[in-house]
Amino acid sequence: MPESRLLLGDCHEELRRLEDASVDLIVTSPPYADSRSTTYGGVSPDHYVEWFLPITAELLRVLKPTGTFILNIKEKVVDGERHTYVMELILAMRAQGWLWTEEFIWHKKNCYPGKWPNRFRDAWERLLQFNKQRKFHMYQEEVMVPMGDWAERRLRNLSQTDNVRDPSKVGSGFGKRVANWIGREKAYPTNVLHLATETKNRNHSAVFPDDLPIWFIKLFTRPGDWVLDPFMGSGTTPRVAVDMGRNAIGIEILPNYYALAQTAVDGALRQTAQLALLESGTPYEPTEPE
Amino acid sequence: MPESRLLLGDCHEELRRLEDASVDLIVTSPPYADSRSTTYGGVSPDHYVEWFLPITAELLRVLKPTGTFILNIKEKVVDGERHTYVMELILAMRAQGWLWTEEFIWHKKNCYPGKWPNRFRDAWERLLQFNKQRKFHMYQEEVMVPMGDWAERRLRNLSQTDNVRDPSKVGSGFGKRVANWIGREKAYPTNVLHLATETKNRNHSAVFPDDLPIWFIKLFTRPGDWVLDPFMGSGTTPRVAVDMGRNAIGIEILPNYYALAQTAVDGALRQTAQLALLESGTPYEPTEPE
DNA sequence: GTTCCGCATGAATCGATAG
DNA sequence: ACTATCGATTCATGCGGAA
């Protein structure tokens, strides 16, 4: 059975509880810079880098040498210009010892509306990939996508099969879906992800869609690995992680979000246990890496 | 009639021939660091910024205060990492006096094939927008796009209203609501451009598709404005510029590309002249253009 | 069971107004 | 002058109810 460890507190301090080189994947979407100081973790754009650097130092410590850090972030407009704190952060993290391996693009199909005289709607965010070494674990076959017209629609939902863990669909539906894939050519994806933002979830103001952490968890971890989100919010990352048979660590500073995350992760753990019983009649056991 | 001015030489020097504040739009795709070293005598990534900064200084001089500079660029992978010269360039250009207004994403729908153990295919490039002032010319209506499915259903209900209204006379007291409904079949685009790369070989090592300069020329200029490409290659930018009734300046250092560009732009100018004759009512004469 | 329609809701940004 | 707040603008998505 997957384990989960949810911590209530400031991740500056809570991260110190974690052991060196104990995490396989970090996926997080920190509070974006905001001029307002009263909002959730509001940090001014001009002080964003100095606020975030102590945290990335801890993340560098807890990440395994073969692990990966995925950072979802986007710069705000300040005085008609894109602010430069994201670029400054990348440069500072490299000085800290991180390798800036890649930048994925999250294309937000349903971006915020609006009209301005000097700019269009912002429909993309950065997904920065950092590593400790040039060699890291990457399981590319896990995120391969089928080709052809039929696949075009599936490309939108990057991983529906793993997302849906409804036991009622296990018996017939899963086998059918697998059958659809047999005999079809598969292709590796690119570094551009097409996903819509979640609009249904009212609990958290800035949830990212389930498919985002799911995709990176499939790509960079195997069952039994440890996934960390130091700004878990309502718990999207740890919830889908345990759904996928990974162990999860989540940190949240606000008690009400922490409570939401606890409920969500507990539910996912119970579902995983039930599913294991249905499928094999034996308790769930994650696949052991050799 | 549109004018064209093609210069053969190093743009370091040729740009000095241009007057201050004489250009409305600069669109260019400079030689990327170290790639295509055989054709362009590539610049090493570590020296890219110092090589490019004197050119951007000249571009800042020749651009009108209300003009825009669109820079198509992407960082190369060096030692397993994305190089940081693009970020350093942005920071240096801001110190030079440029405003970094926006970053568009060019999503390349048919990106270069290939497979690597630690990264996926690169399917996007940066389109950096720089300006001299917060206020600049932008003609957003020129690039509006059809709306999605949601609007198509709405449009059926609108057909009755459409029949009632007088399309040519506006403001006859129908009120704001009708005005809002009308024209709802088109929406403003976002800052993500979905364009395929040009498959036709134009004898240039890195052509960008016609649609790319066309889109920005429509967005940031009007007929009669001046468009500059200091690295025109085989002349894509000046060719489509004169096609669209704009005046074009192009600079190219290699004689064979310069010759290709001359031929292409001359052809476009002749076509524009013939079209003008047709529209002015003069009978068509299949004579050879001079 | 389908398809269709109405409606709420966003990691937004600008410009004007107020302190 | 400089900061804080507010209204106007806008569209893809998913949900719920209806035909």
XYZ file of C-alpha atoms (C1' of nucleotides) in Angstrom:
618
model
C 0.000 0.000 0.000
C 1.192 3.508 -0.745
C 2.072 5.696 2.192
C 1.231 9.351 2.606
C 2.747 11.936 4.900
C 0.960 15.273 5.077
C 2.577 18.090 7.050
C 0.846 21.220 8.319
C 3.174 24.204 8.456
C 5.510 26.508 6.589
C 7.560 24.494 4.133
C 10.645 26.500 5.119
C 10.556 24.566 8.374
C 8.670 21.390 7.520
C 11.109 20.481 4.767
C 13.852 20.152 7.393
C 12.070 17.081 8.753
C 12.740 15.192 5.534
C 15.861 13.106 5.060
C 18.582 13.809 2.534
C 18.099 12.253 -0.923
C 14.761 10.670 -0.039
C 12.424 11.973 -2.749
C 12.161 10.822 -6.380
C 10.011 13.621 -7.784
C 9.007 17.099 -6.667
C 5.983 18.588 -8.461
C 4.693 21.883 -7.217
C 3.034 25.114 -8.129
C 4.129 27.712 -5.583
C 2.107 30.847 -4.892
C 2.811 33.206 -7.752
C 4.217 36.603 -7.034
C 1.508 39.074 -6.143
C 1.618 42.674 -5.184
C -1.101 42.107 -2.639
C 0.342 41.023 0.665
C -2.835 39.770 2.247
C -3.571 36.899 -0.101
C -2.405 33.321 0.100
C 1.320 33.430 0.572
C 1.483 36.749 -1.203
C 5.033 37.656 -2.137
C 5.989 40.813 -3.967
C 7.559 40.220 -7.391
C 10.683 42.134 -6.426
C 11.325 39.838 -3.448
C 10.195 36.582 -5.005
C 13.644 35.126 -5.649
C 15.001 35.811 -2.188
C 11.822 34.329 -0.701
C 11.982 31.153 -2.799
C 15.714 30.373 -2.781
C 15.898 28.979 0.773
C 13.131 26.552 -0.176
C 14.843 25.364 -3.344
C 17.972 24.783 -1.265
C 16.027 22.372 0.932
C 14.451 20.742 -2.094
C 17.904 20.185 -3.549
C 18.870 18.436 -0.330
C 15.900 16.074 -0.112
C 15.867 15.096 -3.801
C 17.565 11.875 -4.829
C 20.460 12.281 -7.289
C 18.363 10.587 -9.974
C 15.254 12.605 -9.123
C 13.520 15.495 -10.863
C 11.992 18.803 -9.770
C 9.081 20.181 -11.826
C 8.218 23.818 -11.082
C 5.004 25.328 -12.450
C 5.267 29.104 -12.588
C 4.467 32.168 -14.687
C 5.526 35.769 -14.384
C 2.971 38.522 -13.817
C 2.664 41.748 -15.745
C 3.990 44.700 -13.762
C 3.799 48.205 -15.233
C 3.036 46.853 -18.694
C 6.035 44.515 -18.738
C 6.525 40.861 -17.939
C 8.446 40.771 -14.683
C 11.856 39.080 -14.694
C 11.708 37.182 -11.416
C 11.296 33.800 -13.076
C 14.424 34.276 -15.163
C 16.321 35.528 -12.148
C 15.119 32.491 -10.216
C 16.440 30.106 -12.863
C 19.829 31.820 -12.847
C 19.958 31.768 -9.039
C 18.961 28.104 -8.834
C 21.715 27.176 -11.259
C 24.162 28.978 -8.996
C 22.704 26.891 -6.167
C 23.643 23.688 -7.972
C 20.493 22.842 -9.930
C 20.655 21.858 -13.581
C 18.002 23.547 -15.733
C 17.290 20.570 -17.937
C 14.177 21.608 -19.834
C 11.226 23.951 -20.026
C 7.865 22.361 -20.848
C 4.986 24.562 -21.949
C 1.546 24.123 -20.447
C -0.893 25.412 -23.049
C -4.044 26.406 -21.154
C -6.867 25.897 -23.589
C -9.339 27.745 -21.402
C -7.394 30.747 -20.265
C -8.740 33.734 -18.437
C -10.820 36.059 -20.617
C -10.363 39.746 -20.994
C -9.348 42.435 -23.422
C -6.647 45.023 -23.153
C -5.322 47.563 -25.599
C -1.774 46.229 -25.561
C -1.857 42.488 -24.956
C -3.793 39.287 -25.567
C -5.004 36.678 -23.126
C -2.242 34.691 -21.441
C -2.715 31.049 -22.445
C 0.472 29.351 -21.252
C 2.578 28.673 -18.192
C 6.090 27.409 -17.642
C 6.851 23.900 -16.370
C 10.523 24.140 -15.502
C 12.435 20.877 -15.127
C 15.431 20.892 -12.783
C 17.765 18.012 -11.951
C 20.766 17.294 -9.764
C 22.633 15.318 -12.405
C 22.680 14.869 -16.154
C 21.534 11.279 -15.631
C 18.110 10.952 -14.058
C 15.240 8.482 -14.158
C 12.851 9.022 -17.058
C 10.282 6.453 -18.181
C 9.299 7.831 -21.562
C 7.262 4.808 -22.638
C 4.768 5.493 -19.840
C 3.533 8.663 -21.486
C 3.512 7.553 -25.107
C 0.430 8.589 -26.993
C -1.336 6.779 -29.827
C -1.073 8.300 -33.265
C -3.738 9.017 -35.820
C -7.099 10.722 -35.801
C -8.474 8.616 -33.018
C -5.547 9.716 -30.912
C -6.069 13.378 -31.522
C -8.908 13.504 -29.041
C -7.025 11.446 -26.505
C -4.101 13.792 -26.641
C -6.221 16.349 -24.875
C -6.687 14.131 -21.864
C -3.198 12.921 -21.312
C -4.046 10.014 -19.068
C -7.598 9.074 -18.600
C -7.050 5.400 -17.946
C -4.923 5.929 -14.889
C -7.001 8.786 -13.673
C -10.205 6.791 -13.468
C -10.041 4.285 -10.630
C -13.713 3.633 -10.376
C -13.956 -0.050 -9.389
C -17.100 -0.489 -11.428
C -15.163 0.102 -14.594
C -12.399 -2.284 -13.823
C -14.022 -5.453 -15.020
C -15.056 -4.588 -18.527
C -13.922 -1.107 -19.357
C -10.249 -1.394 -18.682
C -9.758 -4.371 -20.912
C -11.605 -2.643 -23.702
C -9.401 0.398 -23.473
C -6.294 -1.704 -23.606
C -7.652 -3.504 -26.662
C -8.026 -0.190 -28.403
C -4.348 0.458 -28.026
C -3.211 -2.866 -29.414
C -1.924 -2.696 -32.947
C -1.736 1.072 -32.999
C 1.392 3.038 -33.536
C 2.464 5.054 -30.569
C 4.570 8.185 -30.529
C 6.519 10.011 -27.894
C 4.989 13.315 -26.816
C 6.647 16.711 -27.171
C 7.491 19.324 -24.579
C 4.146 21.106 -25.128
C 1.201 19.943 -22.977
C -2.363 20.859 -23.927
C -4.589 20.892 -20.861
C -7.557 22.857 -19.629
C -7.565 24.363 -16.176
C -9.939 22.986 -13.602
C -13.044 25.068 -13.221
C -15.123 22.749 -11.116
C -13.103 22.726 -7.936
C -14.079 25.585 -5.693
C -12.023 24.473 -2.750
C -8.756 26.013 -3.831
C -8.301 29.156 -5.823
C -5.480 27.841 -7.958
C -5.662 24.094 -8.440
C -3.901 22.694 -11.410
C -5.606 19.896 -13.325
C -5.077 16.304 -12.204
C -3.538 15.418 -15.542
C -0.579 17.690 -14.945
C 0.954 15.898 -11.922
C -0.250 12.552 -13.322
C 1.771 13.051 -16.483
C 4.978 13.932 -14.667
C 4.522 11.188 -12.072
C 4.208 8.630 -14.861
C 7.197 10.096 -16.648
C 9.620 10.396 -13.753
C 8.589 7.770 -11.160
C 7.604 4.149 -10.750
C 5.181 2.638 -8.221
C 6.682 2.768 -4.741
C 8.648 5.966 -5.426
C 8.236 9.091 -3.314
C 6.524 12.221 -4.641
C 6.711 15.575 -2.824
C 4.638 18.744 -3.166
C 5.763 21.473 -0.742
C 2.770 23.679 -1.696
C 0.080 21.042 -1.991
C -2.938 23.309 -1.483
C -6.017 21.089 -1.523
C -3.856 18.049 -2.206
C -4.034 17.378 -5.936
C -0.477 16.051 -6.204
C -0.473 13.660 -3.212
C -3.965 12.446 -4.098
C -3.126 11.414 -7.650
C 0.240 10.075 -6.458
C -1.304 7.524 -4.096
C -3.902 6.791 -6.773
C -0.991 5.730 -8.932
C 0.643 3.606 -6.238
C 3.319 6.118 -5.331
C 4.113 7.362 -1.839
C 3.311 11.009 -1.229
C 4.583 13.840 0.945
C 2.613 17.064 1.035
C 3.109 20.323 2.924
C 0.530 23.055 3.381
C 0.599 26.131 5.583
C -3.134 26.924 5.708
C -5.164 24.642 8.021
C -8.330 24.568 5.913
C -6.467 23.506 2.766
C -4.540 20.993 4.851
C -7.809 19.474 6.042
C -9.111 19.257 2.481
C -5.934 17.534 1.391
C -6.147 15.037 4.236
C -9.683 14.064 3.267
C -8.781 13.753 -0.413
C -5.677 11.643 0.177
C -7.430 9.389 2.682
C -10.172 8.752 0.176
C -7.659 7.896 -2.512
C -5.867 5.503 -0.187
C -9.106 3.703 0.676
C -10.047 3.419 -2.995
C -6.652 2.006 -3.828
C -7.028 -0.612 -1.121
C -10.502 -1.609 -2.299
C -9.368 -1.758 -5.882
C -6.506 -4.039 -4.965
C -8.896 -6.430 -3.271
C -11.213 -6.458 -6.252
C -8.506 -7.051 -8.770
C -6.529 -9.814 -7.133
C -8.188 -10.745 -3.909
C -4.928 -10.014 -2.171
C -3.775 -6.839 -0.436
C -2.260 -4.175 -2.613
C 1.435 -4.460 -3.258
C 3.307 -1.943 -5.336
C 5.634 -3.227 -7.993
C 9.077 -3.558 -6.562
C 11.836 -1.953 -8.590
C 14.658 -4.388 -9.196
C 3.158 51.071 -54.225
C 5.234 49.468 -51.497
C 8.946 50.087 -51.506
C 11.663 47.594 -50.665
C 15.233 48.174 -49.647
C 17.455 45.103 -49.477
C 20.963 45.499 -48.122
C 23.826 43.062 -48.590
C 26.210 43.070 -45.664
C 26.702 42.601 -41.945
C 23.793 44.097 -40.089
C 26.187 45.559 -37.546
C 27.211 48.007 -40.268
C 24.211 48.119 -42.568
C 21.868 49.148 -39.772
C 23.842 52.369 -39.412
C 22.495 53.456 -42.797
C 18.960 53.603 -41.433
C 17.541 56.766 -39.909
C 16.488 57.152 -36.303
C 12.889 56.204 -35.508
C 12.070 55.160 -39.053
C 10.774 51.597 -38.641
C 7.349 50.486 -37.385
C 8.040 46.789 -36.872
C 11.108 44.591 -36.610
C 10.532 40.846 -37.079
C 13.524 38.580 -37.158
C 14.885 35.177 -36.392
C 18.604 35.609 -35.817
C 21.071 32.769 -36.250
C 20.766 30.603 -33.197
C 23.792 30.065 -31.077
C 26.213 27.551 -32.522
C 23.636 25.815 -34.664
C 23.997 26.022 -38.419
C 27.622 26.922 -37.963
C 28.351 25.912 -41.533
C 26.027 28.482 -43.055
C 26.102 31.408 -40.704
C 29.444 31.012 -39.013
C 27.617 30.302 -35.785
C 28.071 32.205 -32.572
C 29.049 30.298 -29.467
C 26.341 30.232 -26.785
C 28.652 31.748 -24.210
C 29.284 34.788 -26.402
C 25.800 35.141 -27.846
C 24.705 38.079 -25.706
C 27.792 40.180 -26.303
C 27.509 39.447 -30.014
C 23.837 40.440 -30.210
C 23.722 43.477 -27.919
C 25.333 45.960 -30.351
C 22.694 44.970 -32.906
C 19.785 45.453 -30.509
C 21.216 48.869 -29.682
C 20.948 49.839 -33.356
C 17.459 48.334 -33.560
C 16.415 50.442 -30.583
C 17.652 53.500 -32.448
C 15.858 52.850 -35.744
C 12.520 51.776 -34.211
C 9.760 54.345 -33.918
C 8.581 55.085 -30.352
C 5.261 53.399 -31.166
C 6.926 50.450 -32.895
C 7.473 46.839 -31.873
C 10.362 44.370 -32.028
C 9.517 40.662 -32.356
C 12.446 38.325 -31.715
C 12.114 34.634 -32.576
C 14.633 32.662 -30.554
C 15.126 29.440 -28.597
C 17.944 28.347 -26.347
C 20.095 25.427 -27.340
C 20.851 22.409 -25.167
C 24.460 22.481 -23.960
C 25.807 19.694 -21.736
C 22.317 18.393 -21.053
C 21.007 21.775 -19.930
C 19.077 24.542 -21.619
C 21.562 27.370 -22.018
C 20.759 30.661 -20.329
C 21.742 33.097 -23.079
C 18.152 33.986 -23.948
C 17.379 34.968 -20.362
C 20.604 36.902 -20.106
C 19.766 38.645 -23.373
C 16.367 39.742 -22.071
C 17.925 41.133 -18.905
C 20.632 42.925 -20.884
C 18.154 44.390 -23.365
C 16.059 45.773 -20.520
C 19.185 47.444 -19.189
C 19.633 48.840 -22.702
C 16.249 50.537 -22.508
C 13.922 47.968 -24.073
C 10.640 47.050 -22.412
C 9.969 43.290 -22.368
C 6.260 43.536 -23.025
C 5.292 39.936 -23.724
C 6.459 36.465 -24.621
C 4.415 34.685 -27.282
C 4.784 30.951 -27.756
C 5.129 29.491 -31.225
C 3.788 25.951 -30.937
C 5.306 24.012 -33.847
C 2.671 21.461 -34.722
C 5.035 19.398 -36.853
C 8.265 19.625 -34.979
C 11.481 17.904 -35.886
C 11.403 14.145 -35.238
C 13.887 12.363 -33.059
C 14.365 10.540 -29.783
C 16.696 11.136 -26.886
C 16.955 9.268 -23.573
C 16.441 12.307 -21.370
C 14.235 14.733 -23.290
C 11.326 14.907 -25.717
C 11.066 16.629 -29.046
C 11.191 20.413 -28.842
C 7.878 21.692 -30.170
C 7.964 25.382 -29.238
C 9.983 28.553 -29.664
C 9.923 31.934 -28.027
C 8.556 35.035 -29.765
C 9.745 37.849 -27.531
C 7.995 41.189 -27.860
C 9.995 44.295 -27.011
C 8.870 47.920 -27.108
C 10.259 51.384 -26.497
C 7.192 52.631 -24.640
C 4.175 51.252 -22.824
C 1.985 52.748 -25.544
C 2.504 51.254 -28.978
C 0.455 50.582 -32.086
C -1.533 47.343 -31.977
C -4.360 46.500 -34.380
C -5.961 43.568 -32.589
C -9.022 43.278 -34.818
C -6.809 42.320 -37.754
C -5.929 38.948 -36.247
C -9.233 37.877 -34.721
C -10.011 34.172 -35.038
C -13.250 32.144 -35.186
C -14.643 31.159 -31.826
C -15.025 27.611 -30.505
C -17.966 25.242 -30.488
C -19.781 27.132 -27.813
C -20.220 30.119 -30.068
C -21.426 28.060 -33.014
C -24.445 26.939 -31.035
C -25.053 30.479 -29.895
C -24.915 31.682 -33.455
C -27.900 29.583 -34.524
C -30.100 31.395 -32.072
C -28.754 34.649 -33.339
C -29.782 34.123 -36.918
C -33.131 35.787 -36.344
C -31.512 38.787 -34.769
C -29.055 38.932 -37.589
C -31.802 39.128 -40.147
C -33.495 41.952 -38.327
C -30.532 44.214 -37.910
C -29.287 46.478 -40.624
C -25.713 45.452 -41.160
C -24.491 48.764 -42.506
C -26.137 51.145 -40.067
C -24.980 50.931 -36.495
C -26.232 52.708 -33.414
C -29.852 52.858 -34.431
C -30.956 52.403 -30.859
C -30.703 48.654 -30.584
C -28.723 49.116 -27.451
C -25.553 47.702 -26.092
C -26.735 44.117 -25.766
C -27.331 43.608 -29.446
C -24.001 45.180 -30.198
C -22.403 42.656 -27.895
C -24.055 39.745 -29.628
C -23.084 40.889 -33.050
C -19.560 39.975 -33.985
C -19.391 37.255 -31.393
C -18.385 34.727 -33.998
C -14.849 35.955 -33.747
C -12.632 36.157 -30.682
C -9.298 37.731 -29.946
C -6.431 35.258 -30.079
C -4.158 34.343 -27.194
C -0.403 34.563 -26.838
C 0.028 30.972 -28.105
C 0.398 30.590 -31.886
C -0.225 27.205 -33.473
C 1.681 27.091 -36.730
C 3.314 24.322 -38.664
C 6.878 24.760 -39.749
C 7.486 25.308 -43.404
C 8.144 22.035 -45.157
C 9.105 23.490 -48.480
C 12.826 23.902 -48.781
C 13.583 27.470 -49.564
C 17.323 26.996 -49.596
C 17.607 28.636 -46.234
C 18.696 26.687 -43.221
C 16.006 27.925 -40.863
C 13.041 29.428 -42.639
C 10.107 30.306 -40.528
C 6.648 29.916 -42.013
C 5.062 32.826 -43.891
C 2.228 32.921 -41.387
C 4.544 33.982 -38.608
C 5.651 37.388 -39.985
C 2.220 37.816 -41.597
C 0.516 37.554 -38.233
C 2.763 40.116 -36.562
C 2.687 42.468 -39.555
C -1.111 42.446 -39.442
C -1.076 42.958 -35.689
C 1.476 45.760 -35.409
C 1.438 47.652 -38.736
C -0.851 49.202 -41.303
C -0.318 49.459 -45.062
C 2.429 51.928 -45.822
C 4.339 51.204 -42.606
C 7.958 50.066 -42.609
C 8.970 46.504 -41.671
C 12.588 45.517 -40.996
C 14.280 42.124 -40.832
C 18.015 42.425 -40.092
C 18.534 38.682 -40.694
C 16.218 38.164 -43.638
C 17.785 34.990 -45.007
C 15.910 34.090 -48.168
C 13.576 37.035 -47.653
C 10.431 35.659 -46.073
C 9.718 38.772 -44.021
C 10.227 41.427 -46.739
C 8.391 39.284 -49.295
C 5.218 38.924 -47.228
C 5.535 42.563 -46.114
C 5.325 43.944 -49.640
C 2.629 41.391 -50.384
C 0.653 43.074 -47.637
C 1.302 46.578 -48.911
C 3.951 47.445 -46.348
C 7.399 48.806 -47.110
C 10.244 46.434 -46.334
C 13.879 46.662 -45.334
C 15.937 43.487 -45.301
C 19.577 42.823 -44.476
C 21.502 39.671 -45.313
C 25.188 38.935 -45.066
C 25.446 35.951 -47.407
C 25.301 36.786 -51.144
C 23.391 33.702 -52.246
C 20.605 34.252 -49.703
C 20.620 37.934 -50.627
C 20.066 36.986 -54.266
C 17.213 34.651 -53.337
C 15.604 37.409 -51.312
C 15.933 39.896 -54.168
C 14.184 37.546 -56.556
C 11.422 36.783 -54.075
C 10.753 40.417 -53.168
C 10.852 41.550 -56.793
C 8.263 38.938 -57.654
C 6.031 40.086 -54.837
C 6.362 43.713 -55.931
C 5.402 42.841 -59.508
C 2.371 40.925 -58.297
C 1.313 43.842 -56.152
C 1.656 46.190 -59.125
C -0.464 43.980 -61.364
C -3.079 43.696 -58.665
C -3.145 47.466 -58.326
C -3.712 47.825 -62.041
C -6.594 45.392 -61.962
C -8.257 47.146 -59.076
C -7.864 50.602 -60.565
C -9.907 49.550 -63.572
C -7.131 49.475 -66.082
C -7.567 46.582 -68.509
C -5.342 43.644 -67.829
C -2.312 43.373 -70.049
C -0.229 40.234 -69.936
C 2.933 42.173 -70.624
C 6.214 41.392 -69.042
C 6.909 43.437 -65.942
C 10.079 45.444 -66.185
C -29.634 7.097 -23.289
C -28.542 11.129 -26.219
C -28.139 15.906 -27.531
C -28.735 20.523 -26.608
C -28.865 24.765 -24.054
C -28.073 28.033 -20.119
C -25.013 29.510 -16.751
C -21.297 30.174 -13.456
C -16.476 30.729 -13.129
C -11.706 31.466 -13.350
C -3.017 32.136 -11.083
C -5.862 38.415 -15.522
C -4.916 43.248 -16.778
C -5.744 48.067 -17.526
C -7.244 52.554 -16.363
C -9.552 55.511 -13.373
C -10.507 56.995 -8.862
C -9.443 57.689 -4.061
C -6.391 58.231 -0.023
C 4.235 61.363 -6.919
C 2.991 56.993 -5.222
C 0.122 53.162 -3.580
C -4.437 50.798 -2.935
C -8.884 49.548 -4.548
C -12.573 48.888 -8.000
C -15.101 48.357 -12.361
C -15.056 46.840 -17.156
C -13.704 43.670 -20.280
C -13.897 38.675 -22.108
C -14.268 33.265 -23.535
C -13.364 28.012 -23.005
C -15.044 24.568 -20.035
C -17.969 21.568 -17.348
C -22.068 20.936 -14.920
C -27.006 20.484 -14.486
C -31.423 20.525 -16.333
C -34.448 20.087 -20.356
C -36.127 18.297 -24.707
